[in-house]
CSV table of C-alpha atoms in Angstrom, one decimal:
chain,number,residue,atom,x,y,z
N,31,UNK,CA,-34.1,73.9,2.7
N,32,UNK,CA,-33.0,77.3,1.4
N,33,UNK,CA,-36.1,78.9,-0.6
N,34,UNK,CA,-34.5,79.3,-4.2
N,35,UNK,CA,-36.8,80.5,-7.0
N,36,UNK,CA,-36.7,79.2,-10.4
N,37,UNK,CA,-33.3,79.1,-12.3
N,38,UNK,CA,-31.4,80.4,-9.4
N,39,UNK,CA,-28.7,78.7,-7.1
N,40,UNK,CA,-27.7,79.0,-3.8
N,41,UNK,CA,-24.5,77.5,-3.3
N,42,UNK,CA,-22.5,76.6,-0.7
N,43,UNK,CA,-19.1,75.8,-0.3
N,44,UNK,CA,-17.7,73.2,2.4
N,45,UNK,CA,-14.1,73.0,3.7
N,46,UNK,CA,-15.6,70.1,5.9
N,47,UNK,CA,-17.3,67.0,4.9
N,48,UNK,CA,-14.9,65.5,2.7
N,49,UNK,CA,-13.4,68.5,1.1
N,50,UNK,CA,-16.5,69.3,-1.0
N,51,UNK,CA,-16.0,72.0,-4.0
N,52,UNK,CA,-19.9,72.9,-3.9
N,53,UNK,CA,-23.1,72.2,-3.0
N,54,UNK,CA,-26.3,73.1,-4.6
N,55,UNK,CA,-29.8,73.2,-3.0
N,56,UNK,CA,-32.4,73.8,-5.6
N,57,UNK,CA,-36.0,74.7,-5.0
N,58,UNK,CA,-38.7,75.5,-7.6
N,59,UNK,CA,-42.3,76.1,-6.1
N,60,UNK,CA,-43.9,75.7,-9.0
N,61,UNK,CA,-43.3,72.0,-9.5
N,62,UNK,CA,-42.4,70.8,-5.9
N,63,UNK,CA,-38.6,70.2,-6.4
N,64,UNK,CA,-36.2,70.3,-3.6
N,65,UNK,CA,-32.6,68.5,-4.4
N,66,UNK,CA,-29.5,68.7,-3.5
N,67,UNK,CA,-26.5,68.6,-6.1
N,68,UNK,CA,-23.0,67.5,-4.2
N,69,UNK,CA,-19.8,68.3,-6.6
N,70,UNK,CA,-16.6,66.7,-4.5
N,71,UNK,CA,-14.2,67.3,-6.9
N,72,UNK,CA,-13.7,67.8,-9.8
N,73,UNK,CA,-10.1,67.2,-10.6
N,74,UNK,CA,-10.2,64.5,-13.0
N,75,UNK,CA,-13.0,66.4,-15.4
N,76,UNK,CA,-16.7,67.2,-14.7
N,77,UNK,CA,-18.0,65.4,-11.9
N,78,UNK,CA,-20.8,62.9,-12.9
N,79,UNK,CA,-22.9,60.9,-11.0
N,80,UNK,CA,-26.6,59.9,-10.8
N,81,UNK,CA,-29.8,61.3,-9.6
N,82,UNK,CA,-31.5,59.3,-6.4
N,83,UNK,CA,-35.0,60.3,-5.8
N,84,UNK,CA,-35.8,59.3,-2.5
N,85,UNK,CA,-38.3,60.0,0.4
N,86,UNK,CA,-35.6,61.7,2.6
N,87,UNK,CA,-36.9,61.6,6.4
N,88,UNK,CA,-35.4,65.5,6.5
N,89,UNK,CA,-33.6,68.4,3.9
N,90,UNK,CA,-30.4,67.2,6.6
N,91,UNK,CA,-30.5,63.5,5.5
N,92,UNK,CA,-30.8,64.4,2.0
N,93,UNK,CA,-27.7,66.7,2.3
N,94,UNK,CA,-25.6,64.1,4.0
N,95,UNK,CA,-26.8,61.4,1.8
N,96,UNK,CA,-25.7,63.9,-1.4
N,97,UNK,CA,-22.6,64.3,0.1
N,98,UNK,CA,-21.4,60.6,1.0
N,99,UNK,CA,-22.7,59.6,-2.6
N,100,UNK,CA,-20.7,63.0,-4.5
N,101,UNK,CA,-17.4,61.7,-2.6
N,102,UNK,CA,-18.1,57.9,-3.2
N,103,UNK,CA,-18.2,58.9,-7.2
N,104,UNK,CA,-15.2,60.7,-7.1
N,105,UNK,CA,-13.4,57.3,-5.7
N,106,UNK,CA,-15.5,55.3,-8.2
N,107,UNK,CA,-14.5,57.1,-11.0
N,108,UNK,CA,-11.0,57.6,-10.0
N,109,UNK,CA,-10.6,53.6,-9.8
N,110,UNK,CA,-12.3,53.6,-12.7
N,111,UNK,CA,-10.1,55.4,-15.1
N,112,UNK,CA,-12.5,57.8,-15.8
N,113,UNK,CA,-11.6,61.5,-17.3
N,114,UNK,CA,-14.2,62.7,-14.9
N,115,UNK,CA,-14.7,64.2,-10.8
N,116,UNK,CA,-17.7,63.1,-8.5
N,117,UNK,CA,-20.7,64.6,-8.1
N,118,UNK,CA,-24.2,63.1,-7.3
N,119,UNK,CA,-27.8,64.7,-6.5
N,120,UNK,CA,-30.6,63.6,-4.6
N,121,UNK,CA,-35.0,64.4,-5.1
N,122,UNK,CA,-36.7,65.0,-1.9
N,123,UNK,CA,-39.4,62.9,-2.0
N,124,UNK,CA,-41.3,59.7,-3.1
N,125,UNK,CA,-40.5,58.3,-6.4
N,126,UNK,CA,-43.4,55.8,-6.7
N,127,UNK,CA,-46.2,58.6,-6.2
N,128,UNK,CA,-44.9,61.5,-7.9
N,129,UNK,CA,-46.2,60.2,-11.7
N,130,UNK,CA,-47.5,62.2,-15.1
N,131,UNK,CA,-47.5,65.8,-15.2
N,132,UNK,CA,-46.1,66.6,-12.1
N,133,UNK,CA,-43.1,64.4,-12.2
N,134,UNK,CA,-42.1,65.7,-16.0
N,135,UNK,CA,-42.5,69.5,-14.6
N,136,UNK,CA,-40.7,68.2,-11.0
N,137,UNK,CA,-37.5,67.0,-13.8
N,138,UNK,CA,-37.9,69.4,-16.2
N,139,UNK,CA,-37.1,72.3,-13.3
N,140,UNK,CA,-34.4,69.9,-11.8
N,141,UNK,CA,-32.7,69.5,-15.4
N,142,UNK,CA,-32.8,73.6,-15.8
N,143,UNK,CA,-30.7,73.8,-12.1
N,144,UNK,CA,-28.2,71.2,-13.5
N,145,UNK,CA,-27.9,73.2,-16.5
N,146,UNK,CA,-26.6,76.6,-15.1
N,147,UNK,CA,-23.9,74.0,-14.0
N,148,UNK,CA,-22.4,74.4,-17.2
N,149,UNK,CA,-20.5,70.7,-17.4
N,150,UNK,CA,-19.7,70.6,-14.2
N,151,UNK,CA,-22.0,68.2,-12.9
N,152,UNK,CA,-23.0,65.1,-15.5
N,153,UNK,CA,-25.9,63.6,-14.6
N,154,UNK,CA,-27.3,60.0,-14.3
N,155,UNK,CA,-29.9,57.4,-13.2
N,156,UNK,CA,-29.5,56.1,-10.0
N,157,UNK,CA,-32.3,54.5,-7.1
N,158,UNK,CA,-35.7,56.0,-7.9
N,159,UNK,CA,-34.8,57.4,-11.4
N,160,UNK,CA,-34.7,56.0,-14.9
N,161,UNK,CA,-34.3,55.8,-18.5
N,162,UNK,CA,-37.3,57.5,-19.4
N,163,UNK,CA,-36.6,60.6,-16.7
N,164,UNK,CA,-33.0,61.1,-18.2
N,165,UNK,CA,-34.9,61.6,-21.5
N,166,UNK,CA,-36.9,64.4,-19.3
N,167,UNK,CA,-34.2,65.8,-18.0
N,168,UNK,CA,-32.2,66.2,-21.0
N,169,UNK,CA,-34.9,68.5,-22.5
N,170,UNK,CA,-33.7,71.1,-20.2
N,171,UNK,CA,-30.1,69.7,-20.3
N,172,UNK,CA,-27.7,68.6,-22.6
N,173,UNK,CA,-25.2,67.5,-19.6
N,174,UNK,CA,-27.2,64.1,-19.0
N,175,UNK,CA,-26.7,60.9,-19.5
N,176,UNK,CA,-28.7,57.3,-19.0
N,177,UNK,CA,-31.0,58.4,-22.2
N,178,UNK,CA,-33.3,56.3,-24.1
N,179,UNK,CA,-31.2,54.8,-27.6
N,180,UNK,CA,-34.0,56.9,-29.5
N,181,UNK,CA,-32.3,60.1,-27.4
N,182,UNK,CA,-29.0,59.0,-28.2
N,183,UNK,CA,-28.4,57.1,-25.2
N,184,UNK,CA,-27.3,54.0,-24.0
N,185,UNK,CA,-30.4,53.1,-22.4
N,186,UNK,CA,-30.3,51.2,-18.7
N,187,UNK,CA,-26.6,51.1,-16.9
N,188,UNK,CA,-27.7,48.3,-14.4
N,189,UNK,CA,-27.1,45.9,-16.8
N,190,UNK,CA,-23.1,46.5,-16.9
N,191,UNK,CA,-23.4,47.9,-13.0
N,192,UNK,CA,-24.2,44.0,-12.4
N,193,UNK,CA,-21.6,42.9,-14.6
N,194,UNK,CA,-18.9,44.6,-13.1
N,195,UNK,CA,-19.9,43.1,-9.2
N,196,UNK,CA,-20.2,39.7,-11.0
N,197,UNK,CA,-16.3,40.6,-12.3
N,198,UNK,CA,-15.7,41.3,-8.8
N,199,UNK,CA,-16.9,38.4,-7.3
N,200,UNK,CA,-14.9,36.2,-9.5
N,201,UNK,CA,-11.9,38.6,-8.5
N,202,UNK,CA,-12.6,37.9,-4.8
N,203,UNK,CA,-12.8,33.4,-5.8
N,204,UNK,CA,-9.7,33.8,-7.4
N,205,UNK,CA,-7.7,35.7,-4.8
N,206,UNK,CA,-9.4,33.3,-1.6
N,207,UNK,CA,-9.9,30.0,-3.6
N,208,UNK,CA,-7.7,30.2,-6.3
N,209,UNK,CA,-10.7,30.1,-8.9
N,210,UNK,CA,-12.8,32.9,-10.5
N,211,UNK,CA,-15.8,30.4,-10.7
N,212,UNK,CA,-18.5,30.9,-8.7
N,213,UNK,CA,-19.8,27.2,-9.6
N,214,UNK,CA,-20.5,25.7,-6.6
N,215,UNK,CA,-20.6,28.3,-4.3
N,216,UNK,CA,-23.6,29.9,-2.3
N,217,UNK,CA,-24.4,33.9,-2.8
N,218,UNK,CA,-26.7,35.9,-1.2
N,219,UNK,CA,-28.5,39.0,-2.9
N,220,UNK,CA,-30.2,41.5,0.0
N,221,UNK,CA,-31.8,43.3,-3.1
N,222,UNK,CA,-32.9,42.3,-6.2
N,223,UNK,CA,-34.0,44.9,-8.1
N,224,UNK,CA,-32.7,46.6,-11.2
N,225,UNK,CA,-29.1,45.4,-10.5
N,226,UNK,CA,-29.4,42.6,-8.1
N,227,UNK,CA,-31.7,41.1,-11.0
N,228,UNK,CA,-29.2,41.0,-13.5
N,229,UNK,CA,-26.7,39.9,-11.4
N,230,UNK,CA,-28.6,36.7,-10.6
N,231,UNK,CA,-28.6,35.6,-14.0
N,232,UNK,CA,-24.8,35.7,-13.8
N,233,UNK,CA,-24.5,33.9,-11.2
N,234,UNK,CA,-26.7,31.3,-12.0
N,235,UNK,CA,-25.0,31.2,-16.1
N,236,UNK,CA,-21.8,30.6,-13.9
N,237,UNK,CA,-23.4,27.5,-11.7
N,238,UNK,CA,-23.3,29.4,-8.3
N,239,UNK,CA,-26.2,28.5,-5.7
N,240,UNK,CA,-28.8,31.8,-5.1
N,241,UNK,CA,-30.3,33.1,-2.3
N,242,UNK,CA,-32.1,36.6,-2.4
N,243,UNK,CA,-34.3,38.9,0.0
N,244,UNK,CA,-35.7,42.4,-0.8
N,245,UNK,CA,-38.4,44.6,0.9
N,246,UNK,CA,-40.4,43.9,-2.0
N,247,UNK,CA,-42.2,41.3,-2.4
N,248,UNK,CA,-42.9,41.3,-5.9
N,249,UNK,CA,-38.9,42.0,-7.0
N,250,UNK,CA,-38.6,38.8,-5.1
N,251,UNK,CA,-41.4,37.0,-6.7
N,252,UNK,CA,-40.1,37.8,-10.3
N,253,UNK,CA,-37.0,36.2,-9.6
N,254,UNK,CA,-38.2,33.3,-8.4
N,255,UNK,CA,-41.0,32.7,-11.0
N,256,UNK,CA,-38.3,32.7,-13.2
N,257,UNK,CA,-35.4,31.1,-11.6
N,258,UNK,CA,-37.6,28.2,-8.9
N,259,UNK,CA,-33.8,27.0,-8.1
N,260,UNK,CA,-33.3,30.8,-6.3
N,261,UNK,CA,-34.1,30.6,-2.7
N,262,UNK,CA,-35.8,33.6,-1.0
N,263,UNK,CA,-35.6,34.1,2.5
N,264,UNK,CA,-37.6,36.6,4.5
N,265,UNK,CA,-35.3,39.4,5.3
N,266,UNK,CA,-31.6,40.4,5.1
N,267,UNK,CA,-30.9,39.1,8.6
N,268,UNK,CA,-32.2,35.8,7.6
N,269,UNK,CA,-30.0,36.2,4.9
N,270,UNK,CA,-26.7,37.0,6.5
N,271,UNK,CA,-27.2,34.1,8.7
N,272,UNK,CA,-27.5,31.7,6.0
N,273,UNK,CA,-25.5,28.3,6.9
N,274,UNK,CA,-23.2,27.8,4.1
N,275,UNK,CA,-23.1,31.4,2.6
N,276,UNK,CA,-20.1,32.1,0.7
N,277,UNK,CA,-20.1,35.2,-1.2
N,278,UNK,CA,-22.7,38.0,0.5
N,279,UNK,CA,-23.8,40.7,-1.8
N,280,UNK,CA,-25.8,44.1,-0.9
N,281,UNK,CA,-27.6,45.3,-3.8
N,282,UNK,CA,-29.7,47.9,-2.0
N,283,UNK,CA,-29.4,50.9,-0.1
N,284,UNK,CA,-26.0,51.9,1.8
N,285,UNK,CA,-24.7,51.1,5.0
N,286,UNK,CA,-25.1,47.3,5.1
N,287,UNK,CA,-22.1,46.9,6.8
N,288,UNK,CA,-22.5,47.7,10.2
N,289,UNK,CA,-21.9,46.5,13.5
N,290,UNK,CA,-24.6,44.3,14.0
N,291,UNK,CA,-24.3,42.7,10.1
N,292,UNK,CA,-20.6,41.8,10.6
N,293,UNK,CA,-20.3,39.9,13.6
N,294,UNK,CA,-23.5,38.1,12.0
N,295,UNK,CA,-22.4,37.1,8.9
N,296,UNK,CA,-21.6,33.7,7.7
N,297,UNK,CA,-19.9,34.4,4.1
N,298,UNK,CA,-16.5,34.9,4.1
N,299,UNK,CA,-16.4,37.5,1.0
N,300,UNK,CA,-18.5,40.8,1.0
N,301,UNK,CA,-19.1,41.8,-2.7
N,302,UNK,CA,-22.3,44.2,-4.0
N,303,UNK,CA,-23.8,46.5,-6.1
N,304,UNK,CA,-24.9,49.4,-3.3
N,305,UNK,CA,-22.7,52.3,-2.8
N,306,UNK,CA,-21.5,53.2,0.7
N,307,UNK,CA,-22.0,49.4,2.2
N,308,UNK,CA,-19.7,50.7,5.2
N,309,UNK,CA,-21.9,52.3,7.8
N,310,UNK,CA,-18.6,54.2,9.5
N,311,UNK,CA,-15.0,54.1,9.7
N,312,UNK,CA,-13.6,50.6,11.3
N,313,UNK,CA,-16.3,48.3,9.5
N,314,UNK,CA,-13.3,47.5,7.2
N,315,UNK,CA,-10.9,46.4,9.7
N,316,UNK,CA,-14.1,44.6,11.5
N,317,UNK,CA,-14.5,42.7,8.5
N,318,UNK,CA,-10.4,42.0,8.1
N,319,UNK,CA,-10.4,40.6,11.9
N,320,UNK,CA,-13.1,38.0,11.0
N,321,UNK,CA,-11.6,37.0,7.8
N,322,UNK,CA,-13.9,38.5,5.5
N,323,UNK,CA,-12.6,39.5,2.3
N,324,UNK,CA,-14.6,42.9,0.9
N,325,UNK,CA,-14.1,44.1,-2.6
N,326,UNK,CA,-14.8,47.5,-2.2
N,327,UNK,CA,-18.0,48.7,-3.2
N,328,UNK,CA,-17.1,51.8,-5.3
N,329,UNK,CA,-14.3,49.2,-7.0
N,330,UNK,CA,-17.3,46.8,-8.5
N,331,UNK,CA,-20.0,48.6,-8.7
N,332,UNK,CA,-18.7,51.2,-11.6
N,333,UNK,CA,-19.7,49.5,-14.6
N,334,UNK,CA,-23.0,51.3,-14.8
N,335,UNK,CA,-20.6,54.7,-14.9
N,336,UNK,CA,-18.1,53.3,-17.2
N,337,UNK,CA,-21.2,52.8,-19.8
N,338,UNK,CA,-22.9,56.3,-18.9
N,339,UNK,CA,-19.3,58.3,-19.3
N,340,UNK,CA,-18.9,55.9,-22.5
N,341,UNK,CA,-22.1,57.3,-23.9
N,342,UNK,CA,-21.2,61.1,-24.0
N,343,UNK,CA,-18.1,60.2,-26.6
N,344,UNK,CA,-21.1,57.7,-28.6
N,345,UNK,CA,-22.0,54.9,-27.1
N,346,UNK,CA,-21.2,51.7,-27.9
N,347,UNK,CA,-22.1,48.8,-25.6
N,348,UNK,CA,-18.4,45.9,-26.4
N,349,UNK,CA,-16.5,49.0,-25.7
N,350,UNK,CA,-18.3,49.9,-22.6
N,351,UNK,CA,-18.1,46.3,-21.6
N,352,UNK,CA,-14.7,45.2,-22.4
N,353,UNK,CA,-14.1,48.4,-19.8
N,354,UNK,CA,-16.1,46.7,-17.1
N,355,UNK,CA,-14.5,43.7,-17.3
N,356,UNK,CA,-11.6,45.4,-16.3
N,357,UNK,CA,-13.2,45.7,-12.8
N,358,UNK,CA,-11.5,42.1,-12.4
N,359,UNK,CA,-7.8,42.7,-12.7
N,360,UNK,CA,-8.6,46.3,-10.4
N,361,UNK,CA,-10.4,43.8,-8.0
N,362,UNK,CA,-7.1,41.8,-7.8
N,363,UNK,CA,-4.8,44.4,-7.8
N,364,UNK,CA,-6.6,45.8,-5.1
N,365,UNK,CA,-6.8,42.4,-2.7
N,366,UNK,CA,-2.5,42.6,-3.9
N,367,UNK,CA,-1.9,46.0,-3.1
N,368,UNK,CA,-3.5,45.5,0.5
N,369,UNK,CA,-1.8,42.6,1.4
N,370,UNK,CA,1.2,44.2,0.7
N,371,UNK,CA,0.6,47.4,2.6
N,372,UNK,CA,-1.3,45.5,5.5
N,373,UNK,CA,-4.2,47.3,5.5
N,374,UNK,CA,-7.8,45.9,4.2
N,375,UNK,CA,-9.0,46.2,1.1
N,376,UNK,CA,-11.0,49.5,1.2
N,377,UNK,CA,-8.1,51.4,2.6
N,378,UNK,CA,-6.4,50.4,-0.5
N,379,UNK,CA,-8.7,51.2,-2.9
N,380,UNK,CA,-8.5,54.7,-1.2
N,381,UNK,CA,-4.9,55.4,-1.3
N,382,UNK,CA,-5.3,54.1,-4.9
N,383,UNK,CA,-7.8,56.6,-5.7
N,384,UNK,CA,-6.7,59.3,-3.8
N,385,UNK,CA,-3.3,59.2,-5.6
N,386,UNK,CA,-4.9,59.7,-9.0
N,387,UNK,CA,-6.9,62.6,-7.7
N,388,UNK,CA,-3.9,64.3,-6.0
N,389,UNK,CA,-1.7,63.5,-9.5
N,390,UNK,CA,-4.7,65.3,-11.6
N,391,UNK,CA,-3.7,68.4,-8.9
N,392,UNK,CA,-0.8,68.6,-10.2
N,393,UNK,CA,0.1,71.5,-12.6
């Protein structure tokens, strides 16, 4: 990691890697922070995006990782029909352990770097950061979102991030049984944690059979204290190899979708919460050849951004979700608009995006 004192920036630009516009690496000494800040574009408005704070095995993983995520958002917001560009940065280190003091100093320098931004970069939560470090962050920066109510905020986006991969999931029974119900049919959750939680309760409000792993044991033993119909099985491979799965939904960390998953997995629609599910180019057309319909991830996932980009014009949480449930009709014009080009789903929720971006270009 470049060593970047306090309040300054070294940037660098990429012509590689997705077309980048800029990346930030950010290093204070005095509280520990190194992060990475990924702006992809910005051709639709300021680029906004979450914050993961992750134990990154190296400074190379955590620039790749910021990178994927930034051009991910861009897509996401894009399909969205967001005024805004993607962007996304990542913490170096271990969420769970970094606690008190140190953690409100580690923010409190990582808000000051987003800050000599100057709107370009909207932060977020995202995996490893929450409400209560968006209030921390926003000390230093006025350019964050996620915030407590009492800051002004709209307080937790998983709860319309799970509503929008519920909408598309009914999207996805409509366009392969003819139904948007989920009554009936089995889902599997590989992650039940702040979205995958809230997304079980959907699914179970709409009669649909539950079956959930995560790494953590006591995410899984919340849900099924709660819910004793969920059944928990011991791992995602376990899971994907459920007999009778219909709908299979990662709610974790990227990459899911790989090619030891897909020739493994008994659902027949893909449909989750985590960003980046595909683990490389091809996955999609893998998934096409079996007959596995995938609702792209970036496509269902963007409710927690709609509500996030909703709160810097005043939140207000019918608005935000009347928005989200639009994810349903995007879902199904997506599964329409590859059908009729031939190409899977994900391809067409590209061209779609892509389209908008290069029409923002424009002069």
């Amino acid at each position: 990691m470049t060593d970047v004192t306090t309040g300054v920036l070294h940037t660098l630009f990429h012509s590689d890697q997705g077309g980048h516009e800029q990346v930030v690496l950010c290093q204070d000494r005095a509280s520990g922070l190194k992060a990475v800040i990924a702006l992809h574009s910005t051709a639709l408005g300021p680029a906004l995006g979450g914050t993961r704070f992750y134990p990154y095995a190296s400074e190379e993983a955590a620039v790749a990782d910021a990178l994927n995520l930034a051009r991910g958002m861009s897509y996401k917001n894009a399909m969205a029909g967001l005024d805004h560009g993607g962007g996304k940065a990542v913490i170096i280190g271990d969420s769970q352990s970094i606690q008190g003091e140190r953690r409100t100093e580690l923010l409190l320098a990582y808000g000051r770097f987003v800050a000599s931004l100057g709107g370009r970069y909207v932060t977020a939560c995202d995996v490893g950061t929450y409400v209560a470090d968006m209030d921390v962050v926003t000390r230093e920066c006025r350019w964050t979102t996620g915030r407590s109510p009492e800051n002004g905020g709209a307080g937790d986006s998983s709860v319309l991030t799970a509503y929008g991969v519920f909408q598309g999931m009914r999207a996805s029974a409509q366009h392969l049984w003819g139904d948007p119900s989920l009554r009936g049919r089995t889902v599997g959750i590989a992650g039940v944690g702040k979205v995958g939680h809230h997304l079980v309760e959907h699914l179970l409000e709409d009669g649909a059979e539950v079956v959930v792993t995560d790494v953590r044991a006591d995410s899984v033993r919340r849900i099924t204290e709660r819910h004793p119909k969920v059944t928990a099985v011991a791992d995602t491979d376990a899971l994907i190899r459920t007999e009778g799965l219909d709908v299979y939904a990662p709610c974790a960390l990227g990459g899911a979708l790989d090619d030891d998953t897909v020739p493994a997995l008994t659902a027949t629609v893909v449909c989750g919460a985590a960003n980046n599910q595909l683990a490389h180019p091809g996955v999609e057309k893998d998934l096409a050849d079996r007959g596995i319909l995938y609702a792209p991830d970036y496509v269902v996932n963007a409710g927690g951004v709609i509500q996030v980009a909703d709160e810097l014009h005043g939140f207000d949480f019918d608005r935000s979700k009347a928005k989200a449930a639009k994810i349903f009709d995007t879902t199904l014009g997506i599964f329409a608009r590859a059908k009729e080009d031939g190409i899977p789903p994900a391809a067409a929720a590209d061209r779609i995006a892509e389209q908008r971006m290069a029409e923002a270009r424009r002069p």
